[in-house]
């Protein structure tokens, strides 16, 4: 009883922080003509309610795709439609066609935030709580602390408050880790059909399930499982896309909206390889679009291939979670058309290994929040970001004593170090190097934040601080990509000795 009482308190703390931050401000408030992401969510309700399904993704006089045109999969549209029916009941002016554009009022703001909070309360937060409760080999207090730290992670509070798709993805992880493969696959299919960026997590799901099928034997139970999984995936996609399968052009138009190749290699100042490299060589201007596509595809594929192969050959719950991190990070760093907010797709699986590698996970989650600094400043979220980051960091330090978890064994680098010491016997300083790198990373992030907030950039280099934030974050992420891949490739006991959820 005490465990559930404390977990309820943790959930209430998480909800209070989310609600307080969400009411502080919202993206694009009072800034015509586009008004920001908040207006995008409202506009989708307007479009889905007032127009027939066949017109949702097409440009027309009633649906100007240049003004926050719908560019997410059907499940997002259905969710917007459901919210629109509630909005219509409360105040029809909120979703009136054309006249509601840029609508701003305190009552409507309260309504929008409430719909998001309810979605989180129904999908995302229960998944976090259940995941933490099912963790093995840690005490009840650690499970509660783990839930608190995940719910206090600033990135998922400050950016795109409301993470329906991440909730579905987390239910997918839970289902598959608990051997409820069909339910897990269904949950993940719903995640993809809510936001296409969940494709960042698709390969680990596919490889882990395929590895399970191979392990069971493709001439017996493994083949039966494979057929069942295929049926679940096909059925869920058909049901979600059914209204758009009536005509070929309908399907193609939705796909064009979901994967807008014309937007370019990256958006704004994103902390990935291409944006960082673009500072020195203008890739977007020099190379043709199709060469950029091929280059990003090959880089992404090669960077995630080793981890995926390992997961197929040695499927394990621990390997699955770390491969989720590695693959999502590879997509973020190397893939085409990446946005700053996409780092949240890496942050979710990192939250799942917080109890296993608390020091490195906390470090990564701090860097991921810092990498979105230009976006946070644009939305006037400096103070909320500072407060939530400090709260998160203090929660992690007190809950996991992260500065005491820096030995080779705690960092899960012992197997790697032993392998290196066969050739370099003096290689005994790895954990010390990582501690120094952490210190340098944190000092750099603090200094850059202070410089960005207090100093004006040179007139000739107006984006100087934003570019530096992206470049520093990218270097950190490259280091983490190497680190997580080392854990995956040197984990020889993943099938036998793991902290798995069951």
XYZ file of C-alpha atoms in Angstrom, residues 19 41 45 79 82-84 86-87 90 94 108-122 161-162 164:
29
model
C 0.246 21.806 -15.619
C -3.017 21.908 -32.863
C -9.275 20.494 -34.959
C -7.490 12.585 -32.129
C -12.325 13.922 -31.145
C -11.047 17.069 -29.384
C -12.937 19.194 -31.932
C -15.630 18.526 -27.340
C -14.599 22.058 -28.386
C -18.094 24.117 -25.217
C -12.911 27.772 -31.216
C -9.420 28.054 -24.917
C -5.898 27.782 -23.553
C -7.284 25.952 -20.522
C -9.242 23.615 -22.809
C -6.215 22.798 -24.987
C -3.989 22.111 -21.991
C -6.681 19.956 -20.377
C -7.040 17.753 -23.473
C -3.278 17.173 -23.449
C -3.178 16.479 -19.713
C -6.003 13.932 -20.042
C -4.196 12.191 -22.919
C -1.000 12.023 -20.858
C -2.932 10.799 -17.831
C -4.567 8.020 -19.870
C 3.742 19.158 -23.959
C 1.629 16.057 -24.579
C 0.547 10.553 -26.920
